Short mmCIF file of C-alpha atoms in Angstrom, two decimals:
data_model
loop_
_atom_site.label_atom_id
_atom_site.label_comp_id
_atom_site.label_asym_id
_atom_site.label_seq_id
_atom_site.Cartn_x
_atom_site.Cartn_y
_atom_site.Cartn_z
CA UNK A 1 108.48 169.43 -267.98
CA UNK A 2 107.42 167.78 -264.80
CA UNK A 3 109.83 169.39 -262.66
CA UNK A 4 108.80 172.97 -264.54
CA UNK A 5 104.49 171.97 -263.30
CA UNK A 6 106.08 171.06 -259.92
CA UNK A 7 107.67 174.57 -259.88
CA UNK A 8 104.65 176.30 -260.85
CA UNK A 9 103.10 174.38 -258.82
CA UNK A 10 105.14 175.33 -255.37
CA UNK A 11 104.96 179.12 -256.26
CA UNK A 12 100.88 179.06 -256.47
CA UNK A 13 101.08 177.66 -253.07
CA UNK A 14 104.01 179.60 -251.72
CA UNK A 15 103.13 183.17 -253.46
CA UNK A 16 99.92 182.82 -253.37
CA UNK A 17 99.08 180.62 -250.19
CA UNK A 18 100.15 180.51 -247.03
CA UNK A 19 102.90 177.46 -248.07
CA UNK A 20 102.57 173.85 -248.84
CA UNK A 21 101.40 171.05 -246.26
CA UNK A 22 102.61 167.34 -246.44
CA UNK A 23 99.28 166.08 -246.43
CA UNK A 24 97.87 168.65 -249.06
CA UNK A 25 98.57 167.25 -252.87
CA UNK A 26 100.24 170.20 -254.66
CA UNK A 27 97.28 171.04 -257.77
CA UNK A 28 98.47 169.56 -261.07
CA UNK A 29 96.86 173.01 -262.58
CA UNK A 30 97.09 175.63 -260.33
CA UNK A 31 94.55 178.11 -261.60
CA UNK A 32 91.45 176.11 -261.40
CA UNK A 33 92.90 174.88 -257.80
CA UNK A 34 93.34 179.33 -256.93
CA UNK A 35 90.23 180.03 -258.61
CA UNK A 36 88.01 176.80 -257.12
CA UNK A 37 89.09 178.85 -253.62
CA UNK A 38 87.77 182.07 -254.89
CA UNK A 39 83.92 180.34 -255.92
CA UNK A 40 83.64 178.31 -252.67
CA UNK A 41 82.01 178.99 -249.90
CA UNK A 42 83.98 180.82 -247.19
CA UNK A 43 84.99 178.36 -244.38
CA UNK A 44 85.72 180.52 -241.26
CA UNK A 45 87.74 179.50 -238.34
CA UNK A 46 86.48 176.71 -235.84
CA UNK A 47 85.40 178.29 -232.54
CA UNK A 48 88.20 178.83 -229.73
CA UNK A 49 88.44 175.68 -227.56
CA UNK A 50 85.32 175.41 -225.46
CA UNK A 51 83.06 176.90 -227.47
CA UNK A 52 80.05 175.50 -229.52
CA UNK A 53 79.85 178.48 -231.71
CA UNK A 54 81.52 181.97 -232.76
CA UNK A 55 80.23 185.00 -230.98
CA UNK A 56 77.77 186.83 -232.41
CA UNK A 57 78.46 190.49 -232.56
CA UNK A 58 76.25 191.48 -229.44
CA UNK A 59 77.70 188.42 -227.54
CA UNK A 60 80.90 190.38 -228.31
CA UNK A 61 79.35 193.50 -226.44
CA UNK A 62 77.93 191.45 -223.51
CA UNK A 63 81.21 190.08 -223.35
CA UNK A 64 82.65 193.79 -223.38
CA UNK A 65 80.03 195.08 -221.70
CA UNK A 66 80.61 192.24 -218.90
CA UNK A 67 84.52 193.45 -218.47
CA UNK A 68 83.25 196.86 -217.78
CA UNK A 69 80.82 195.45 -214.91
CA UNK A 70 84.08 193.84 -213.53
CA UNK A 71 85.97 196.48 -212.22
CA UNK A 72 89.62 197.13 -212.06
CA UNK A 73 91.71 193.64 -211.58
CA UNK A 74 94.74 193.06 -209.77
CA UNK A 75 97.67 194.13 -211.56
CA UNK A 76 98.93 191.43 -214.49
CA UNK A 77 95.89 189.32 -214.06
CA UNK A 78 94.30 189.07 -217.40
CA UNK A 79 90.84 190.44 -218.06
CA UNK A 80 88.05 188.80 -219.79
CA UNK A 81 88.61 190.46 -223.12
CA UNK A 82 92.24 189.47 -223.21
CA UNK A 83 91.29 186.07 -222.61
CA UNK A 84 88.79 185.53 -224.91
CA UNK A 85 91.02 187.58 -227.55
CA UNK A 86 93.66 184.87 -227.15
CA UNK A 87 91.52 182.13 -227.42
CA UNK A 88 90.09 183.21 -231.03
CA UNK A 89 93.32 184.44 -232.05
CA UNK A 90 94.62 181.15 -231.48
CA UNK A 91 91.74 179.18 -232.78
CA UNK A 92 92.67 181.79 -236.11
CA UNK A 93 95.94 180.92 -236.35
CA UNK A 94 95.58 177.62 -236.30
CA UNK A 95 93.11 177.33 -239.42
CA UNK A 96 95.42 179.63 -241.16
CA UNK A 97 97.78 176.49 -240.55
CA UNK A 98 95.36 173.98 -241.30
CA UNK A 99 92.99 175.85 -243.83
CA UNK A 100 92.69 173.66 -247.41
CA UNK A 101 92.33 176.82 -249.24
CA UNK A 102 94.68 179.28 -248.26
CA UNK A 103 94.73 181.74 -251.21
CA UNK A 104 91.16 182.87 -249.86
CA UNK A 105 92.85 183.13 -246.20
CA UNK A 106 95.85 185.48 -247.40
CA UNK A 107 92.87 187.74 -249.42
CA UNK A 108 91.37 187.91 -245.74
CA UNK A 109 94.53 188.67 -244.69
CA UNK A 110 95.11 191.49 -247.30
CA UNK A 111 91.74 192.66 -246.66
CA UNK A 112 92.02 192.61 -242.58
CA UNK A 113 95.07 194.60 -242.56
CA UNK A 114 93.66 197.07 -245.29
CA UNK A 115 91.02 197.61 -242.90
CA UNK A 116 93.12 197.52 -239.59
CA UNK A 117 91.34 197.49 -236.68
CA UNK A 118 93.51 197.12 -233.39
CA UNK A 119 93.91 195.67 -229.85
CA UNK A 120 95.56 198.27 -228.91
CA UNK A 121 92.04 199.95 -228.61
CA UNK A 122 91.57 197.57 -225.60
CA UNK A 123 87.76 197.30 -226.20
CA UNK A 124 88.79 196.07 -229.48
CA UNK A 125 89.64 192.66 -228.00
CA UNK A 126 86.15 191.58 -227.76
CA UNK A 127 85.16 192.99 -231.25
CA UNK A 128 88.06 192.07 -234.04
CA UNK A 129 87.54 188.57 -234.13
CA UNK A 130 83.83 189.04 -234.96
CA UNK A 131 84.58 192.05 -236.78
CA UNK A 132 87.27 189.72 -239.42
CA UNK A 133 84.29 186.75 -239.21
CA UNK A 134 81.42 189.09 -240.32
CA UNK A 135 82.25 192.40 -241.75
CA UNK A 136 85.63 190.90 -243.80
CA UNK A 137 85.35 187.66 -244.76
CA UNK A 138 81.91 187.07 -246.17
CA UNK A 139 83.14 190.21 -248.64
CA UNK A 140 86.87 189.30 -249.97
CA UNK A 141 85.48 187.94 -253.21
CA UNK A 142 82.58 190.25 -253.04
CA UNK A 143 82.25 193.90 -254.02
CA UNK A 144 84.59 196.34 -252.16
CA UNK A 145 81.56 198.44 -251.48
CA UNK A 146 79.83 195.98 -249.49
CA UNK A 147 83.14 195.43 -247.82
CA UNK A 148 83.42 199.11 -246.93
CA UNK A 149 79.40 199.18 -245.57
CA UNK A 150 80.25 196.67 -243.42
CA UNK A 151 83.55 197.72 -242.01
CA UNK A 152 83.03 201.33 -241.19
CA UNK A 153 79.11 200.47 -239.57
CA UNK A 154 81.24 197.71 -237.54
CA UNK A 155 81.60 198.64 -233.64
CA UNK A 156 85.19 197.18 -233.58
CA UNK A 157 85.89 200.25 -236.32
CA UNK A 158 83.42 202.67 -234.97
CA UNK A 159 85.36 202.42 -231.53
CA UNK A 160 88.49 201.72 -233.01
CA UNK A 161 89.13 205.07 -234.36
CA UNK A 162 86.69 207.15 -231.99
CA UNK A 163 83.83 207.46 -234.14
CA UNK A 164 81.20 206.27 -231.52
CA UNK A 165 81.61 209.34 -229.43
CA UNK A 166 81.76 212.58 -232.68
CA UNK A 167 78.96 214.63 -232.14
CA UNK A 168 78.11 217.22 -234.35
CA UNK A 169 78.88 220.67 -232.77
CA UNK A 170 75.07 221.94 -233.79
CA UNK A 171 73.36 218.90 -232.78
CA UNK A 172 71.10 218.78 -230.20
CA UNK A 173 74.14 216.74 -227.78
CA UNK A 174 76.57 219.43 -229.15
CA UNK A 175 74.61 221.80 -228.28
CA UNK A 176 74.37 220.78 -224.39
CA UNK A 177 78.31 220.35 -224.69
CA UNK A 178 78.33 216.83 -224.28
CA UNK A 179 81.53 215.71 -226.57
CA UNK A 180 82.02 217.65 -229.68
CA UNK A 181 83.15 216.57 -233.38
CA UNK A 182 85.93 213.83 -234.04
CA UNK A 183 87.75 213.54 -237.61
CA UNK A 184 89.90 209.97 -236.84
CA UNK A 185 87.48 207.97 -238.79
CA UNK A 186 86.83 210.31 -241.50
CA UNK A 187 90.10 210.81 -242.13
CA UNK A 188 91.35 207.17 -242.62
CA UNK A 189 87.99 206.42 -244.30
CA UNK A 190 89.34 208.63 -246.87
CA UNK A 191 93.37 208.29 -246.71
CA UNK A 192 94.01 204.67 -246.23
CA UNK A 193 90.05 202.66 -247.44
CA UNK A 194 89.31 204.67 -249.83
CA UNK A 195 90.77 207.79 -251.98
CA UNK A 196 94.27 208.03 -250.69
CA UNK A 197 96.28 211.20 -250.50
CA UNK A 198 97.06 210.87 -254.32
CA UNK A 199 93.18 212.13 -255.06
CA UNK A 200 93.94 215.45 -253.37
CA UNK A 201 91.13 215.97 -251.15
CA UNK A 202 91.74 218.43 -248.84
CA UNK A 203 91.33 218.74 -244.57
CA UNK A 204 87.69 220.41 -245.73
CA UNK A 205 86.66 217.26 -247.00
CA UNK A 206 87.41 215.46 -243.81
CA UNK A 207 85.48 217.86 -241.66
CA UNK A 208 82.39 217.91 -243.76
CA UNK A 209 82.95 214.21 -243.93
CA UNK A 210 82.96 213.83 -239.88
CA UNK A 211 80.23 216.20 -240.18
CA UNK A 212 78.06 214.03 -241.95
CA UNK A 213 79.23 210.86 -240.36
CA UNK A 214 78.01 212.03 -236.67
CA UNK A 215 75.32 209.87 -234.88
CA UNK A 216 76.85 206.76 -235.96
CA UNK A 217 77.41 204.72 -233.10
CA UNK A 218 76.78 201.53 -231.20
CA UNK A 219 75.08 200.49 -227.85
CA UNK A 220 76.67 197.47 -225.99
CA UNK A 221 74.56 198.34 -222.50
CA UNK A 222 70.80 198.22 -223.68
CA UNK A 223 68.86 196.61 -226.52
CA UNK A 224 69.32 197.05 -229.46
CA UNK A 225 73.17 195.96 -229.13
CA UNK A 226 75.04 196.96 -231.75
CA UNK A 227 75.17 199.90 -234.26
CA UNK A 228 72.61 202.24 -234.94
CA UNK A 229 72.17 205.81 -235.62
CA UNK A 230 71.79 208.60 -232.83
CA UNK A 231 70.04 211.58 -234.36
CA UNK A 232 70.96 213.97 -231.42
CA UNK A 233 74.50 214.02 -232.55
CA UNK A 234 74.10 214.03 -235.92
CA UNK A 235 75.03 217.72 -237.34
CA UNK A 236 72.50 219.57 -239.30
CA UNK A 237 72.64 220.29 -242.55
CA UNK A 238 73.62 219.69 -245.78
CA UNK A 239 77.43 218.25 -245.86
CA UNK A 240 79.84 218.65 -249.13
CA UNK A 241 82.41 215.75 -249.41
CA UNK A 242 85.11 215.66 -252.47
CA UNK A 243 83.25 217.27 -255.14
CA UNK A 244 79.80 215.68 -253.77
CA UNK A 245 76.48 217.38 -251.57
CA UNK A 246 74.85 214.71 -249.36
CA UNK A 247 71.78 215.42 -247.24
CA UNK A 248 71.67 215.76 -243.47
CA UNK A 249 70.94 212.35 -241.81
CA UNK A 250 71.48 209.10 -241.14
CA UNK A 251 71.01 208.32 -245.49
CA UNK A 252 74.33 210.45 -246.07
CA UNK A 253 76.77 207.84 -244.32
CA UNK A 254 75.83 204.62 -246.83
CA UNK A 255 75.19 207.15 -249.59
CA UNK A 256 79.12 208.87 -248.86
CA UNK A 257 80.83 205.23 -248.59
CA UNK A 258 78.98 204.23 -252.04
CA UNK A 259 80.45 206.82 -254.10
CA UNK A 260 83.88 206.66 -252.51
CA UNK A 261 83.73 202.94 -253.33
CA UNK A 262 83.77 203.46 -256.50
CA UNK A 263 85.19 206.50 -257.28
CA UNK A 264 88.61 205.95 -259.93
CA UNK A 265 91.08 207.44 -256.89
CA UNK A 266 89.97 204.25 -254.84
CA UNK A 267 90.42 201.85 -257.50
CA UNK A 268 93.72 203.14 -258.19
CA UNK A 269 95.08 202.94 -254.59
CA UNK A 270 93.55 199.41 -254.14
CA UNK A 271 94.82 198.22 -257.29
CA UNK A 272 98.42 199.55 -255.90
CA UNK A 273 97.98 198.00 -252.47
CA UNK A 274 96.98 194.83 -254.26
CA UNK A 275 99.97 194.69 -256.84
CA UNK A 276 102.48 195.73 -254.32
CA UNK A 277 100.91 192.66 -251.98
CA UNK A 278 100.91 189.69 -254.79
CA UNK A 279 103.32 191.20 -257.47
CA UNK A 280 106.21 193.05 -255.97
CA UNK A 281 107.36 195.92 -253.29
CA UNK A 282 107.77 197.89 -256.31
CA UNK A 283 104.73 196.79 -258.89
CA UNK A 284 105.28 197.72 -262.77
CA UNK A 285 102.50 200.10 -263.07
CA UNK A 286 101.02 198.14 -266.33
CA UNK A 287 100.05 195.76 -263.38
CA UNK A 288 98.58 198.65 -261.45
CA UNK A 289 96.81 199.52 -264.38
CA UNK A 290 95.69 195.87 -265.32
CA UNK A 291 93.98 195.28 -261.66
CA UNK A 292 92.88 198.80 -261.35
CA UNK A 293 91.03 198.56 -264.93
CA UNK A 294 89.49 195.15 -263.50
CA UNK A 295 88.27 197.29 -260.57
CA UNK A 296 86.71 200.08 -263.09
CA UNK A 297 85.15 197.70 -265.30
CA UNK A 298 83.11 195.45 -262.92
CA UNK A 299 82.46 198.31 -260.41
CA UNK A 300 84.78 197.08 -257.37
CA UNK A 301 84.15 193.35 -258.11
CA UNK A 302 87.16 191.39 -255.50
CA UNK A 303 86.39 188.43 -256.71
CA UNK A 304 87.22 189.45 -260.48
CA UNK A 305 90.00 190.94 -259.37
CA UNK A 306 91.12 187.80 -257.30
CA UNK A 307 90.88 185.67 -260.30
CA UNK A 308 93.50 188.29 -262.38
CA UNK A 309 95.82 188.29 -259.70
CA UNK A 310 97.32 184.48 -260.71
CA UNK A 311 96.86 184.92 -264.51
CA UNK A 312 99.36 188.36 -264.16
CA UNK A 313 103.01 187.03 -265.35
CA UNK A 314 104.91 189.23 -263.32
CA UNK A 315 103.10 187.84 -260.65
CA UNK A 316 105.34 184.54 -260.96
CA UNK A 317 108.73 186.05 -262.00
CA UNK A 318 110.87 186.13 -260.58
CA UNK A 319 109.67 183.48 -257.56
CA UNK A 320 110.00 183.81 -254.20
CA UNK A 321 110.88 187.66 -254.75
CA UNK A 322 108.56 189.10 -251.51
CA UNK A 323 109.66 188.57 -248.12
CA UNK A 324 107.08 186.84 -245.99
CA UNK A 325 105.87 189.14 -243.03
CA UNK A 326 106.12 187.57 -239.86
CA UNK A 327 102.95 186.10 -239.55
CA UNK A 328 103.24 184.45 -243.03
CA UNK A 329 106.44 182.89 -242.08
CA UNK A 330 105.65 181.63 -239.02
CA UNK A 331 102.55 179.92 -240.84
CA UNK A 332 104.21 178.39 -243.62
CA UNK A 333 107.01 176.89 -240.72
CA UNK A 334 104.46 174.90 -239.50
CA UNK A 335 102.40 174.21 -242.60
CA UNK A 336 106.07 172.70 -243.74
CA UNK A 337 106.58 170.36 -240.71
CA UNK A 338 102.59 169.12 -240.93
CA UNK A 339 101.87 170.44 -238.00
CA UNK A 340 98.02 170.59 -236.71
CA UNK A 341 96.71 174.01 -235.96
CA UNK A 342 94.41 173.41 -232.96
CA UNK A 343 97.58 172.00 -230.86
CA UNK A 344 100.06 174.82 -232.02
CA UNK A 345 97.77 177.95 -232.43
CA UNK A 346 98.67 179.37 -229.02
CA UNK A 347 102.13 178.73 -229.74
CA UNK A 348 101.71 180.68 -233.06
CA UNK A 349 100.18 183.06 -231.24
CA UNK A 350 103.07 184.25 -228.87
CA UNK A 351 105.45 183.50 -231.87
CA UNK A 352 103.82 186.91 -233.19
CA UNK A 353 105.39 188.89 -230.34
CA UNK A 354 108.78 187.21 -230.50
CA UNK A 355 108.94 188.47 -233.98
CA UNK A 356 107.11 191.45 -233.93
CA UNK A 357 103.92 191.04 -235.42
CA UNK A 358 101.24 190.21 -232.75
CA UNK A 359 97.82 189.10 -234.85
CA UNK A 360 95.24 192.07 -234.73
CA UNK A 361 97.59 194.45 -232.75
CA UNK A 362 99.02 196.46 -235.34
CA UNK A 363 100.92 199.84 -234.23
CA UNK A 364 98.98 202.37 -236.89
CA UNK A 365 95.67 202.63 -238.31
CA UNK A 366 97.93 201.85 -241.80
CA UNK A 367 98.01 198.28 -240.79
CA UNK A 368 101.44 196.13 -241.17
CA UNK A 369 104.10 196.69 -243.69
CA UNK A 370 103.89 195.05 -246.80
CA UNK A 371 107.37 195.73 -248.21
CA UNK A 372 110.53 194.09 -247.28
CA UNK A 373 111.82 197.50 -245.97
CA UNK A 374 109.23 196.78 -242.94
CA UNK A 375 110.55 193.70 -241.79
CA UNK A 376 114.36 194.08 -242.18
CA UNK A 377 117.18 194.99 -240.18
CA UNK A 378 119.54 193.26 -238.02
CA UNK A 379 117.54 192.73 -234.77
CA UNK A 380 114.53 191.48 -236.82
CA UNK A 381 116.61 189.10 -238.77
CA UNK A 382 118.93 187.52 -235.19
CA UNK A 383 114.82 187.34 -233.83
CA UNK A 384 114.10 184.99 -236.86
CA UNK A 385 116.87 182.56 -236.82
CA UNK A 386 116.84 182.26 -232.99
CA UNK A 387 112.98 181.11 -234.06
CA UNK A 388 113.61 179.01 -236.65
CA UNK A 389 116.36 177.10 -234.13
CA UNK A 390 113.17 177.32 -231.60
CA UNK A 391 110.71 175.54 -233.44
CA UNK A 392 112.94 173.26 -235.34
CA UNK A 393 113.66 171.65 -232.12
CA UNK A 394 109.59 171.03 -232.02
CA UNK A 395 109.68 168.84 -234.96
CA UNK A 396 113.17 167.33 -234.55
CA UNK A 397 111.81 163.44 -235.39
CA UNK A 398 110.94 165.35 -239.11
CA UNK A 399 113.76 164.65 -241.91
CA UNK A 400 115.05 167.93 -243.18
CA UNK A 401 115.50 167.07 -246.53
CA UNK A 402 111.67 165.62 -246.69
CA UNK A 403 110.66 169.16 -245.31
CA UNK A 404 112.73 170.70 -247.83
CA UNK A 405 110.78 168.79 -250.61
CA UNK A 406 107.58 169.68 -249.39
CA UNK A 407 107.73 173.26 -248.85
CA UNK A 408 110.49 174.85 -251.56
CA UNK A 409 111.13 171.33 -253.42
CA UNK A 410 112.88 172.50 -257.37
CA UNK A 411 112.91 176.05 -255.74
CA UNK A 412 115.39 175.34 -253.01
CA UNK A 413 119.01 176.49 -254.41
CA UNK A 414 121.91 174.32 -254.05
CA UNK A 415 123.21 175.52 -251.27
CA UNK A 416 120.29 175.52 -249.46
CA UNK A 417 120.29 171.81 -250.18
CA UNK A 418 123.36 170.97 -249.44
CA UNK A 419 123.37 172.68 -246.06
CA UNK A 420 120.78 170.76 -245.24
CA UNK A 421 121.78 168.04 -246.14
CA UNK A 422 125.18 168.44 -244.20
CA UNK A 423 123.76 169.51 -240.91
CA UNK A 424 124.77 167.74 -238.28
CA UNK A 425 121.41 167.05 -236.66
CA UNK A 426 117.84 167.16 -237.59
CA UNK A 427 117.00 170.25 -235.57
CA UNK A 428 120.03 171.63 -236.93
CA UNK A 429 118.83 170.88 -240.71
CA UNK A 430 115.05 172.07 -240.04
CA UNK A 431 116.56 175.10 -238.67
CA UNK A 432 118.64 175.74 -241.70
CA UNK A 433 116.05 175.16 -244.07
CA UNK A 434 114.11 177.86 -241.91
CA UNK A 435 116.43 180.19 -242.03
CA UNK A 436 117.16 180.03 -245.61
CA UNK A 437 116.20 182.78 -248.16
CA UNK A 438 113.97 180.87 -250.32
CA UNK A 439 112.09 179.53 -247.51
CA UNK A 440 111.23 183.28 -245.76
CA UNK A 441 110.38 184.45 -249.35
CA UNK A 442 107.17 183.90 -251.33
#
């Protein structure tokens, strides 16, 4: 029995955190320690190093704003977004290794790569860490439509996928020929936030859609800073969008975003994404079903849905049945050895880019993988066990098998344990343990 509630135990933490810490009791009950997470108040990251405070959204466009002003720098000297970008992104990482509730830091997680925004927009490096502090996280046990206001007004999406500069081909701008009409964020508003592909709406829909969506923008050079609506690119006239007529003007966009928010296509593909995410690569579709009903009933409530997630059964058998993405692993490697976050953030950070997942830089609008089939291969799995050999050598004066209790404890197989408890050194056992199945599984 107690080795059964110490099981149960280690899989809320491991499937459904971001792994267990030495100094972090395991929960004797596990669903009022997930759903105490869910209730509290969110708890963002501390400031990068050197700063009193997170910047506020237009101290994110002086900042930008501030790089432009700069002119070109010598080659491979870092700019003043990259540096600040590394900073938070470190400062990140390293309450994602600290955090006491990590269940709500993988649902910002979820939610962050759901809504990918990406440094490879370079202005994007001054944005996405105020963009995850204010348009994500006070939303993940919110309702999705709040979620989705926020995100698409956001300047880190509005630049992201080009949205700042679509004019409407009739609009006064249009008309002068200054820019004309871009589709990018229409069309992963409605094939990867909202509808999906599945509700067949057709490349119509995402021109009317653009159509209505012109005049959105952002001003980083002149108050007001931030986003507001330019009527002089906005297109004229009435706008048709899946089945729906919306009025010309600024109105349409929030109007638009509401009823895709809770239109049955969107609950379907989030309750997919989500099952897929905390169930399996291949969720039973009475799961789907289950979450996506959730979804329907309390009109796109997260934080219902967040509460279901833990009380599925499939969502604990079989354990440690999803392989961790990089990111995940590399946190629950140093969540294992106890490490502190502040001191090893900017080591987490460049750990991203030896194993291929740099934080906020992901290659598509689609975000990262979230099947196995992403992370797999040869090279990929060589790139983890030379890291695991890495960073076991950073916490060498740790006992392997005391690690191994922590972090997998009844879940380790025996010959996990016993190669551990063979190796011939401490790194040797760390790395062993790190390399192991069970450990890069959750």
């Amino acid at each position: 029995m107690i080795m059964a509630m110490e099981s149960r135990a280690l899989q809320a933490a491991i499937r459904f955190g971001l792994g267990p810490r030495p100094d972090h009791p395991l929960p004797d009950d596990p669903l009022p320690w997930l759903d105490a997470q869910i209730s509290a108040e969110d708890q963002p990251p501390p400031p990068p190093k050197g700063m009193d405070q997170p910047q506020s959204l237009a101290d994110s466009l002086r900042l930008w704003q501030r790089f432009i002003d700069a002119g070109p720098l010598p080659p491979g000297q870092p700019n003043v977004l990259q540096q600040y970008a590394v900073a938070e992104g470190a400062a990140c990482l390293g309450w994602r290794i600290d955090t006491p509730a990590p269940y709500r830091e993988r649902l910002v997680d979820f939610w962050s790569n759901h809504f990918t925004v990406s440094r490879r927009a370079g202005p994007v490096y001054a944005l996405v860490g105020n963009y995850i502090r204010e348009a994500i996280r006070p939303h993940v046990t919110g309702r999705f439509a709040d979620m989705l206001l926020a995100v698409e007004k956001h300047p880190a999406m509005l630049v992201y996928l080009d949205q700042a500069r679509s004019t409407g081909p009739n609009s006064r701008s249009g008309q002068r020929g200054r820019r004309g009409l871009n589709e990018n964020l229409a069309r992963e508003i409605l094939e990867l936030h909202t509808l999906s592909p599945a509700a067949g709406y057709t490349q119509q829909d995402v021109t009317e859609f653009a159509r209505l969506m012109t005049g959105w923008t952002f001003q980083r050079d002149k108050e007001p800073l931030g986003t507001l609506f330019n009527p002089s690119a906005h297109e004229p006239g009435e706008k048709q969008v899946f089945g729906r007529r919306f009025a010309e003007g600024a109105a349409a966009y929030e109007e638009a975003l509401l009823y895709l928010a809770d239109h049955p296509a969107t609950h379907r593909h989030l309750a997919v994404k989500l099952a897929r995410h905390f169930v399996a690569d291949v969720p039973p579709p009475a799961t789907v079903a289950r979450i996506e009903g959730v979804l329907r009933d309390t009109r796109g409530d997260l934080g219902a849905v967040a509460r279901l997630l833990p009380r599925l059964d499939e969502a604990w058998a079989p354990p440690l049945s999803k392989l961790r993405a990089p990111q995940d692993y590399i946190t629950a490697a140093y969540r294992a050895c106890g490490a502190e976050g502040q001191a090893v953030g900017r080591v987490a950070w460049g750990a991203g880019y030896v194993l291929n997942q740099p934080l906020w830089n992901a290659p598509q609008p689609n975000g990262w993988p979230d099947t196995a089939d992403g992370w797999l291969g040869p090279e990929p799995v060589m790139q983890r066990l030379d890291w695991a050999f890495e960073t076991a050598g950073r916490f060498a004066r740790l006992d392997p098998k005391d690690v191994l209790q922590t972090t997998l404890g009844p879940l380790a197989g025996r010959e996990t344990r016993d190669a551990v408890r063979r190796a011939g050194s401490t790194r040797e056992g760390l790395a062993l343990l790190f390399a192991s199945a069970e450990f890069q599984r959750r």
